Coordinates of C-alpha atoms and ligand atoms in Angstrom, one line a residue:
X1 CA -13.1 -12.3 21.2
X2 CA -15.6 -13.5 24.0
X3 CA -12.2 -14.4 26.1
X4 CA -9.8 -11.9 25.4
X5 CA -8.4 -10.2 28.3
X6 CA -5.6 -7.1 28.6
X7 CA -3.4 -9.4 30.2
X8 CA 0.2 -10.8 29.0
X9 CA -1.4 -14.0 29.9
X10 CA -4.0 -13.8 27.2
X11 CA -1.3 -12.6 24.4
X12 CA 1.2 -14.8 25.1
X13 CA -2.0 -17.7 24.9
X14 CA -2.4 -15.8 20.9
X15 CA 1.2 -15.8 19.7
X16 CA 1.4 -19.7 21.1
X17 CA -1.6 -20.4 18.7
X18 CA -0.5 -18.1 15.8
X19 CA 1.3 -20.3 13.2
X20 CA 3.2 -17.3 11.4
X21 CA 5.2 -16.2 14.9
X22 CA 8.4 -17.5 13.5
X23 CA 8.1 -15.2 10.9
X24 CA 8.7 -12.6 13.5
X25 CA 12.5 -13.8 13.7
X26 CA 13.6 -13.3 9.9
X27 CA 13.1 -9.5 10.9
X28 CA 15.9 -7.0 12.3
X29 CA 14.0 -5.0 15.2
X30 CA 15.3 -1.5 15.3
X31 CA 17.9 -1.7 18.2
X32 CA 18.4 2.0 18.7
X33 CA 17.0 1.8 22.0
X34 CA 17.7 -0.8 25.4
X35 CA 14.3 -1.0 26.0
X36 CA 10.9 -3.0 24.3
X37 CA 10.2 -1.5 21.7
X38 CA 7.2 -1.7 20.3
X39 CA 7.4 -1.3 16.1
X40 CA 3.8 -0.1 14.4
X41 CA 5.0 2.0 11.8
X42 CA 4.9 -0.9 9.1
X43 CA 2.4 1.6 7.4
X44 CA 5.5 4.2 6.4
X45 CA 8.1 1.7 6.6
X46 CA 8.4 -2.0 6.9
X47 CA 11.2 -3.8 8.5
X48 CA 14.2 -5.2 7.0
X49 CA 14.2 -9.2 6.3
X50 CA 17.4 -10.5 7.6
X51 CA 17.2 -12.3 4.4
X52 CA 17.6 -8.9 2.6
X53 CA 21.4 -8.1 3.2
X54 CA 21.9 -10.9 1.3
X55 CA 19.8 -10.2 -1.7
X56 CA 21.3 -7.0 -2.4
X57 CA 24.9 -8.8 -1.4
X58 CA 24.5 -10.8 -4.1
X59 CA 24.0 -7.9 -6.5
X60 CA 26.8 -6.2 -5.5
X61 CA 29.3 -9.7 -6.1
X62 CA 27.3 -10.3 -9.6
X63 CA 28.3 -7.0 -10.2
X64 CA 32.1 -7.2 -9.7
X65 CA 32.6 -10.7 -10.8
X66 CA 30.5 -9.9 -14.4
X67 CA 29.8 -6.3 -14.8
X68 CA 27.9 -5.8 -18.1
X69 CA 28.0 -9.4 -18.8
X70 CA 26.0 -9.7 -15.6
X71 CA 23.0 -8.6 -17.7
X72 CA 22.8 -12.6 -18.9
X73 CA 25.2 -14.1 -17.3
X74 CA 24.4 -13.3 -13.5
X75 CA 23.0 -16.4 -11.5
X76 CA 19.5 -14.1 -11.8
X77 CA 20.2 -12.4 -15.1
X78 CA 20.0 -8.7 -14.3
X79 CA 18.3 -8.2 -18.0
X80 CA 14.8 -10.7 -17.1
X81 CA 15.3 -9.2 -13.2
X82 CA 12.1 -7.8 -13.4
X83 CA 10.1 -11.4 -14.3
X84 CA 11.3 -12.5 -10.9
X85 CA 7.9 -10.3 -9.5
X86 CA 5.5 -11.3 -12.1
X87 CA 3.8 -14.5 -10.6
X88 CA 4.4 -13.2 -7.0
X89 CA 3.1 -10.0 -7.3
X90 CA -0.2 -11.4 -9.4
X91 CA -0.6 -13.4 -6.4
X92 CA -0.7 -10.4 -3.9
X93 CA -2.9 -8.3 -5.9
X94 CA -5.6 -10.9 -7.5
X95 CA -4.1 -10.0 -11.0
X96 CA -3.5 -12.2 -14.0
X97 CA 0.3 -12.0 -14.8
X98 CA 0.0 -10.2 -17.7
X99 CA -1.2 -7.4 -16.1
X100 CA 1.5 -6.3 -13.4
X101 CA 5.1 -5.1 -13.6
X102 CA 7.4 -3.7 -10.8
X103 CA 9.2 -0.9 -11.3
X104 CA 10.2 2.8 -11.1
X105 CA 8.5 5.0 -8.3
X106 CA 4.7 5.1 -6.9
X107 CA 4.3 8.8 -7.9
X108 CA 6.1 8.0 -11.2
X109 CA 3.8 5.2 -12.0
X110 CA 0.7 7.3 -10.6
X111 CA 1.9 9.9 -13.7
X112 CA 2.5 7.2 -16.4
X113 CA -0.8 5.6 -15.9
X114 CA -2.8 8.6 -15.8
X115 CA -0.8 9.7 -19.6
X116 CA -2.8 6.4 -20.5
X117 CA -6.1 6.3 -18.6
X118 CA -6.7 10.0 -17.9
X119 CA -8.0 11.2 -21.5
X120 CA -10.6 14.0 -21.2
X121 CA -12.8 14.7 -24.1
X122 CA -15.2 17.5 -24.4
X123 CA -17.4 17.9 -21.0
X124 CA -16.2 14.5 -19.8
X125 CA -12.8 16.3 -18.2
X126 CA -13.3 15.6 -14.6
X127 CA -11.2 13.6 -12.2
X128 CA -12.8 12.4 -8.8
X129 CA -11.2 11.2 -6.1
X130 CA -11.4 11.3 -1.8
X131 CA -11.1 14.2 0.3
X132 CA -7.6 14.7 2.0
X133 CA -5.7 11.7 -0.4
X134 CA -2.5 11.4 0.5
X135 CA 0.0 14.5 -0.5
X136 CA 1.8 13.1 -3.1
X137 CA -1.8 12.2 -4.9
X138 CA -3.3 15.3 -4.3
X139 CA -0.5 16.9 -6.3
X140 CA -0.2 14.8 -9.0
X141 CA -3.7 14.7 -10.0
X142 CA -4.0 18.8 -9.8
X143 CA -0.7 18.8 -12.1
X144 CA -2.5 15.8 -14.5
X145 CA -5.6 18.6 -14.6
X146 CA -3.5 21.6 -14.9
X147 CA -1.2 19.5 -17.9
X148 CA -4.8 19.1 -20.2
X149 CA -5.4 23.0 -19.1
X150 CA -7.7 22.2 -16.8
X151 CA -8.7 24.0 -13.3
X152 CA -8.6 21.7 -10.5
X153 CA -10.7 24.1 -8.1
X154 CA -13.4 23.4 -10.8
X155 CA -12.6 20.2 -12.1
X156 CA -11.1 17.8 -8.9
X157 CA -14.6 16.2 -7.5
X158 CA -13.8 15.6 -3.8
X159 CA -15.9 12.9 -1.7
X160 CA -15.4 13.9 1.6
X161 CA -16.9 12.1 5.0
X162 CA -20.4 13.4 6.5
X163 CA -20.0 16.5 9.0
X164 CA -18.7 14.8 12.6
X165 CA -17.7 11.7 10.6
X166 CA -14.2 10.8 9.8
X167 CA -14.6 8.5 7.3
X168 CA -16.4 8.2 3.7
X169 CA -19.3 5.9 3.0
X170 CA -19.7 4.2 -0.2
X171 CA -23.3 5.3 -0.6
X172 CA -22.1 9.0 -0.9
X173 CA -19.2 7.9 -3.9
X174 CA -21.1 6.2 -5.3
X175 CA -23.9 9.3 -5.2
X176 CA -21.1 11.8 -6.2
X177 CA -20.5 9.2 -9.5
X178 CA -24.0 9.2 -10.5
X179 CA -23.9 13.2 -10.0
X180 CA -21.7 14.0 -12.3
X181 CA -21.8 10.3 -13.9
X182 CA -21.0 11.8 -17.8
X183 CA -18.5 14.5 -16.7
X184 CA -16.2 12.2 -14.5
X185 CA -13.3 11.2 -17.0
X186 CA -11.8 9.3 -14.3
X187 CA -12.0 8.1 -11.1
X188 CA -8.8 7.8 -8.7
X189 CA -9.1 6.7 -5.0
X190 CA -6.6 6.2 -2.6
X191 CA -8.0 2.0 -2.2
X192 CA -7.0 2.2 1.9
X193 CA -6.8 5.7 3.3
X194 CA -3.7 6.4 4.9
X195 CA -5.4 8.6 7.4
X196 CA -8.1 7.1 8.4
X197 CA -7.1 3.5 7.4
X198 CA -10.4 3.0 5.5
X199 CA -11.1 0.4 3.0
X200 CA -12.7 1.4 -0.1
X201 CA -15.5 -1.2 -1.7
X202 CA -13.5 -0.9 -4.7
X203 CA -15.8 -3.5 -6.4
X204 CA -18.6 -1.4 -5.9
X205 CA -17.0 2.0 -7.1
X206 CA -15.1 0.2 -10.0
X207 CA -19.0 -1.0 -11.3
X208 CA -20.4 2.6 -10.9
X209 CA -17.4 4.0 -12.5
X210 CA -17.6 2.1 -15.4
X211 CA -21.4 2.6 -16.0
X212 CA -21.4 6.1 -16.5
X213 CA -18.6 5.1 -18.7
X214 CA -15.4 6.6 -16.5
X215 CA -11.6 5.3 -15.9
X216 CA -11.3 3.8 -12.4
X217 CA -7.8 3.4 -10.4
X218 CA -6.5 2.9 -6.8
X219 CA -3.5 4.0 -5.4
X220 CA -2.6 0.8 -3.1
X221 CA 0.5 1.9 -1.1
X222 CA -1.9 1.3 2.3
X223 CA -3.5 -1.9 0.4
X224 CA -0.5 -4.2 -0.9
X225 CA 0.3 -6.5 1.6
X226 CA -2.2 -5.6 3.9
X227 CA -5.8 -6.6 2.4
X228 CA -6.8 -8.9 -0.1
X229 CA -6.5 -7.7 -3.7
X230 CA -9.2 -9.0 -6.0
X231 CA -8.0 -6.5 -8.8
X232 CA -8.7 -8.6 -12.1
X233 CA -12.4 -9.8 -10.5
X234 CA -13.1 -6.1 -9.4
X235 CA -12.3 -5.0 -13.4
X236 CA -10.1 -2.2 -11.7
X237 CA -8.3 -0.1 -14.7
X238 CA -4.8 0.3 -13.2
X239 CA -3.7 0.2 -9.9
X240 CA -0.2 1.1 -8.7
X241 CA 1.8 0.4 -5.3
X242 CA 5.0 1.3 -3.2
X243 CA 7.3 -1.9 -1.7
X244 CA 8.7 -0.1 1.3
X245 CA 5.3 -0.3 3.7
X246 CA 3.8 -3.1 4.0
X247 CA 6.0 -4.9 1.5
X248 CA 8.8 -4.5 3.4
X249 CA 11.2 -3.7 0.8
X250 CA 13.3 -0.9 2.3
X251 CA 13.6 3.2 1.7
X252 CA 12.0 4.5 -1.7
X253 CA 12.1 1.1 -2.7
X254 CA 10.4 0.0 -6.4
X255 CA 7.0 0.1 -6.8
X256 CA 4.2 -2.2 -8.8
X257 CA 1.6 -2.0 -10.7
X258 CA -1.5 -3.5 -13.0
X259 CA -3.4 -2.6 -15.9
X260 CA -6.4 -5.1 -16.4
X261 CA -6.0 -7.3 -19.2
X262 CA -8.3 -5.2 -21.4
X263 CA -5.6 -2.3 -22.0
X264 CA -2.4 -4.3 -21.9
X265 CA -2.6 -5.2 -25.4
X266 CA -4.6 -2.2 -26.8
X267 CA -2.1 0.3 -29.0
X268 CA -4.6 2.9 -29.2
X269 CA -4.1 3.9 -25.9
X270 CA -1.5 6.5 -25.7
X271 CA 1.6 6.1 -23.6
X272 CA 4.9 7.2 -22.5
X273 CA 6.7 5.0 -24.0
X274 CA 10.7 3.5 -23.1
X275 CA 12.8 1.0 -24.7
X276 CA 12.3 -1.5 -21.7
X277 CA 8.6 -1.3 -22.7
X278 CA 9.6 -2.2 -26.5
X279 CA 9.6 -5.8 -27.9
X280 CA 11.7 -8.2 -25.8
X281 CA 13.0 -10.1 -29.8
X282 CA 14.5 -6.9 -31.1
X283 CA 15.0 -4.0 -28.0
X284 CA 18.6 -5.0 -28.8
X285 CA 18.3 -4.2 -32.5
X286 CA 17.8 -1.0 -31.5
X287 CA 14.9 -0.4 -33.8
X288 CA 13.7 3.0 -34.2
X289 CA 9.4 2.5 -34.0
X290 CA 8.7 1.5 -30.8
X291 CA 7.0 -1.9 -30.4
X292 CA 5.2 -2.4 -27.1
X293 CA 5.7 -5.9 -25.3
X294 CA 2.0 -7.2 -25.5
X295 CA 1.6 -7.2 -21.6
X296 CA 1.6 -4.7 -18.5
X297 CA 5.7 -4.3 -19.2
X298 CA 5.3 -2.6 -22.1
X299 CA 4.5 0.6 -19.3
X300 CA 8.2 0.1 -18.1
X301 CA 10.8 2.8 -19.4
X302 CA 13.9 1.8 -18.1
X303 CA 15.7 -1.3 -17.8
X304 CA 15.4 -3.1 -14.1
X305 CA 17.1 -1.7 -10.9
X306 CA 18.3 -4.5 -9.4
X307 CA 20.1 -3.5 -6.4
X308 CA 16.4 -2.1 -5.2
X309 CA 14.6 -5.3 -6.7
X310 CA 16.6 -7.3 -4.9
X311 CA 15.5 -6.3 -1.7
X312 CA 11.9 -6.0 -3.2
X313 CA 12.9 -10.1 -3.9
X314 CA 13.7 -10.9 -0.8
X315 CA 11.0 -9.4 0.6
X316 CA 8.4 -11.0 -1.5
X317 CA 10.1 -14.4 -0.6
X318 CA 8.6 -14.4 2.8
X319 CA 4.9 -13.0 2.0
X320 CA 4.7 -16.3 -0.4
X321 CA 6.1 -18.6 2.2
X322 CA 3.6 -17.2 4.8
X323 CA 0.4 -16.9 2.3
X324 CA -1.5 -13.5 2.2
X325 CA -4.6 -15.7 3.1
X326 CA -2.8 -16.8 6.6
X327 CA -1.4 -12.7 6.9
X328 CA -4.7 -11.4 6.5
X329 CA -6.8 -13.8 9.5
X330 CA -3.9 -13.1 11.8
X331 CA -3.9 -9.4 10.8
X332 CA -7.8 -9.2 11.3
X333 CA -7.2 -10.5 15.1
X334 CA -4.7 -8.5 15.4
X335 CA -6.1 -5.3 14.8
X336 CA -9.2 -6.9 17.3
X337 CA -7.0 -7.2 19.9
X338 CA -5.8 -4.1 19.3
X339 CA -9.3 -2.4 19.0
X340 CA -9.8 -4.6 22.4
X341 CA -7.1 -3.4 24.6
X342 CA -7.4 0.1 23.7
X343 CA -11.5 0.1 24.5
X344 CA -10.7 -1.8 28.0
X345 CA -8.0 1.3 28.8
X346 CA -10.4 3.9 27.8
X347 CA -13.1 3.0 30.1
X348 CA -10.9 4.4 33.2
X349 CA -9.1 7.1 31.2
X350 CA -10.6 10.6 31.2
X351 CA -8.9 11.4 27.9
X352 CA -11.4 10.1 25.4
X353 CA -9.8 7.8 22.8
X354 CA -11.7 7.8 19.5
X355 CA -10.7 5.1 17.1
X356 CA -11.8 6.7 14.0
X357 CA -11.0 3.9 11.9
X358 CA -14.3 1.5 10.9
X359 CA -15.3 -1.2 13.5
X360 CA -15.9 -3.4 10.4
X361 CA -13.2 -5.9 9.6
X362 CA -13.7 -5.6 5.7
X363 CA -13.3 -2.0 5.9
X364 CA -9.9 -1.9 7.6
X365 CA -6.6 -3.4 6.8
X366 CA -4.5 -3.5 10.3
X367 CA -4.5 0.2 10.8
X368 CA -6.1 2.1 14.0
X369 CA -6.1 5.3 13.7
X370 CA -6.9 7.1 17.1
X371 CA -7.6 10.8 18.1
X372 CA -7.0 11.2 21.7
X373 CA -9.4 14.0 22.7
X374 CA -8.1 16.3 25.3
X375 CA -4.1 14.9 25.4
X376 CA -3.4 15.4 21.1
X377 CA -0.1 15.5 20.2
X378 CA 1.2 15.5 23.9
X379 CA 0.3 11.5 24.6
X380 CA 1.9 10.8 21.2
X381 CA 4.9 12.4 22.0
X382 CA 4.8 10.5 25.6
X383 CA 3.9 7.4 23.5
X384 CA 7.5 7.9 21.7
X385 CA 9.3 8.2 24.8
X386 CA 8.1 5.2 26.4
X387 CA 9.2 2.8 22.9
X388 CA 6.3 3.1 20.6
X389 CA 7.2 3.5 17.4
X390 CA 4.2 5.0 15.9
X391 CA 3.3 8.2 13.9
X392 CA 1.5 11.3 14.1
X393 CA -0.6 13.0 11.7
X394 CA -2.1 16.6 11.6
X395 CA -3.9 18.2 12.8
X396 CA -4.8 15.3 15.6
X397 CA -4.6 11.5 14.6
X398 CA -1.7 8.9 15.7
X399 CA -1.5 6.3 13.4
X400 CA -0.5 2.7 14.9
X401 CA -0.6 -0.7 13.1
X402 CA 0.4 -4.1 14.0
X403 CA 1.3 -5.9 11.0
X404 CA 0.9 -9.7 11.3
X405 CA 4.2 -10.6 9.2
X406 CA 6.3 -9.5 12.6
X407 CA 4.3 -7.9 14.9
X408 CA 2.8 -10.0 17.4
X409 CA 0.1 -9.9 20.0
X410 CA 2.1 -9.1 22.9
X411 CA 3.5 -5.9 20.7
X412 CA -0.3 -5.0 21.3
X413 CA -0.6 -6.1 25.0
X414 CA 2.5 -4.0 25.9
X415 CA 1.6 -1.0 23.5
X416 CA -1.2 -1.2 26.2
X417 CA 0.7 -1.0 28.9
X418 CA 2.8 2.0 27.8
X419 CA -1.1 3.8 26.3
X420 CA -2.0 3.2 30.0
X421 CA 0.7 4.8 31.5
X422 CA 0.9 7.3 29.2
X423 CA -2.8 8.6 29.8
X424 CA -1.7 9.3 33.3
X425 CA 0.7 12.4 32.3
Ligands
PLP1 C1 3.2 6.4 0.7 C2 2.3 7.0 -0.3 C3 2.8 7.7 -1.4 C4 4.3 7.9 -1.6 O1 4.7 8.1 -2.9 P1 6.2 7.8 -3.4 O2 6.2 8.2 -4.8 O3 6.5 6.4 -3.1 O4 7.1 8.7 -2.6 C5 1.9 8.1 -2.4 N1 0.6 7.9 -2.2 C6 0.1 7.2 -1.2 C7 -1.4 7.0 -1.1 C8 0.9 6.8 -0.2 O5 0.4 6.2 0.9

């Protein structure tokens, strides 16, 4: 970092040392404009691999040559579709592959876990989780509260950051846990904020979680593909995860998830339950007791959607051909050069950027989020006109994130450029 300079000199020098910049060429590059433009919205939705077309190509022909028959007889039988993910996805999250699946939606899966590992009893009825959680969280864990006839004004324990800080520290979660240690029934945490673009210690709140004997789960939609996942080490509960941010699996795209191996086989633990979570031997039989699949696919309802796998497939193909370990070093410069550029502009702008994101690397994936005291929404908006593809979030943050699988450093050098010019309007 000693070296770095805001220079194209200097970025050009850090894509000729990065070994993953050929990865930047298996990626379509929006084309909707002549000009550079610079893509950092792999945080809502990641790019298409050119290998994806195709993926879901191949569907389509299995589909017309076979139709049912394409269940087994389909080069990738459409019935065991789902498997495909098992030993990838393990991989990406730190899981044993027993204890992930892929499939249905994040929100859907967010529900389905909680019918499992959100069981209040007596006083211990409460669910905590971080102030201002992403939407779709927010709602379904007031609707979980509401659905046991409880009142989330009273019962929805919000950890929120200090006054004048944006983000949360683990002392005061952890504080909040001990504080209402045998009334938490479980704990749910967005594991990287999509706001802010803090990372949780999820270690840390997994331990105090389960010491004052509560349920703990992460939303990862901000965390797969971005950070390391240790989940199985951490002793996480459940976890679930969408495919079309970081994972680069297109629009609404199928989503993952993990129970730890604990649960997976337990039958006490209630469920909602669907044939494609029933015994592989007999589903077909068409037995009339369901028998759960000893393993984290005994959650699934509904047999595989392959034409949105696919893509996931595809997808998946490159993270394992470029390692998560490599993504993650080259994401962590990144983000540094990033953090670098943007601190050298600031020093000669008299609107004040604040990058309210956390210095420290192991509390960020590759995520800056900045509020621009003094220009707000008007030096986004210039932002967009100038070819940064970036987004805005109320009431004053713009979200930007160089992700290492095609993004490289001189994105970020001419991101700079465009900031620069932008702060003079
Ligand atoms: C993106 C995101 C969602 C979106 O949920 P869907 O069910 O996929 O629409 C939910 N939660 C978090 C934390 C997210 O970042």
């Amino acid at each position: 970092m000693t070296n770095w300079e805001f220079s194209l000199a200097c970025a050009k020098k850090l894509d000729e040392n990065d070994n993953l910049r050929s990865f930047r060429d298996q990626f379509h590059f929006p084309s909707f404009s002549e000009n550079y433009l610079v893509y950092f919205t792999g945080n809502s939705l990641g790019l298409q691999p050119k290998l994806t077309k195709s993926y879901v190509l191949k569907e389509l022909d299995e589909w017309a040559k076979w139709g049912v028959d394409g269940h087994t007889n389909a080069e990738r039988p459409w019935m065991p579709y789902h498997e495909l993910f098992t030993e990838k996805i393990a991989t990406l999250v730190g899981a044993k592959p027993h204890e992930v699946a892929v499939t249905h939606s994040l929100t859907t899966n967010l529900h389905l876990l909680m019918v499992s590992f959100y069981r209040p009893e007596g006083k211990r009825c409460k669910i905590l989780c971080e102030k201002k959680a992403f939407p779709s969280d927010q709602y379904a864990l007031q609707s979980q509260l509401k659905f046991h006839g409880f009142d989330p004004d009273k019962d929805l324990i919000e950890v929120g950051p200090r006054q004048g800080e944006y983000t949360i520290r683990t002392e005061d979660v952890l504080a909040k846990i001990e504080e209402y240690s045998d009334e938490i029934s479980l704990i749910m945490i967005g594991g990287v904020n999509y706001f802010t673009g803090q990372v949780f210690d999820m270690k840390k709140i997994t331990e105090a979680g389960h010491k004052v004997g509560a349920m703990v789960g992460f939303d990862l939609a901000h965390g797969a593909g971005n950070i390391i996942l240790n989940l199985n080490e951490w002793k996480v509960d459940f976890a679930t995860w969408c495919s079309y941010k970081y994972l680069n699996s297109g629009p609404g795209g199928v989503s993952g998830y993990y129970i730890n191996e604990d649960h997976v086989t337990n039958e006490e633990i209630p469920r909602f339950a669907g044939w494609w979570g029933h015994n592989k031997e007999d589903r077909f039989k068409m037995p009339d007791k369901f028998s759960p699949i000893p393993t984290a696919e005994s959650w699934q309802l509904s047999n595989a959607p392959v034409i949105s796998m696919a893509a996931h497939l595809a997808s998946l193909e490159l993270f394992e051909k470029a390692g998560m370990q490599n993504l993650r070093a080259k994401s962590i410069q990144l983000t540094n050069f990033l953090e670098f550029i943007i601190n050298e502009i600031n020093k000669d702008s008299t609107i004040n950027l604040e990058i309210i994101t956390p210095k420290n690397e192991a509390e960020r994936g590759c995520q800056l989020s900045i509020v621009a005291h003094g220009a707000e929404k008007k030096l986004f908006t210039e932002l967009t006109k100038q070819g940064v593809v970036s987004d805005w979030r109320e009431p004053n943050v713009i979200r930007i994130a160089p992700v290492p699988l095609y993004n490289n450093f001189e994105d970020v050098y001419r991101f700079g450029l465009i900031l620069q010019n932008a702060l003079k309007l």
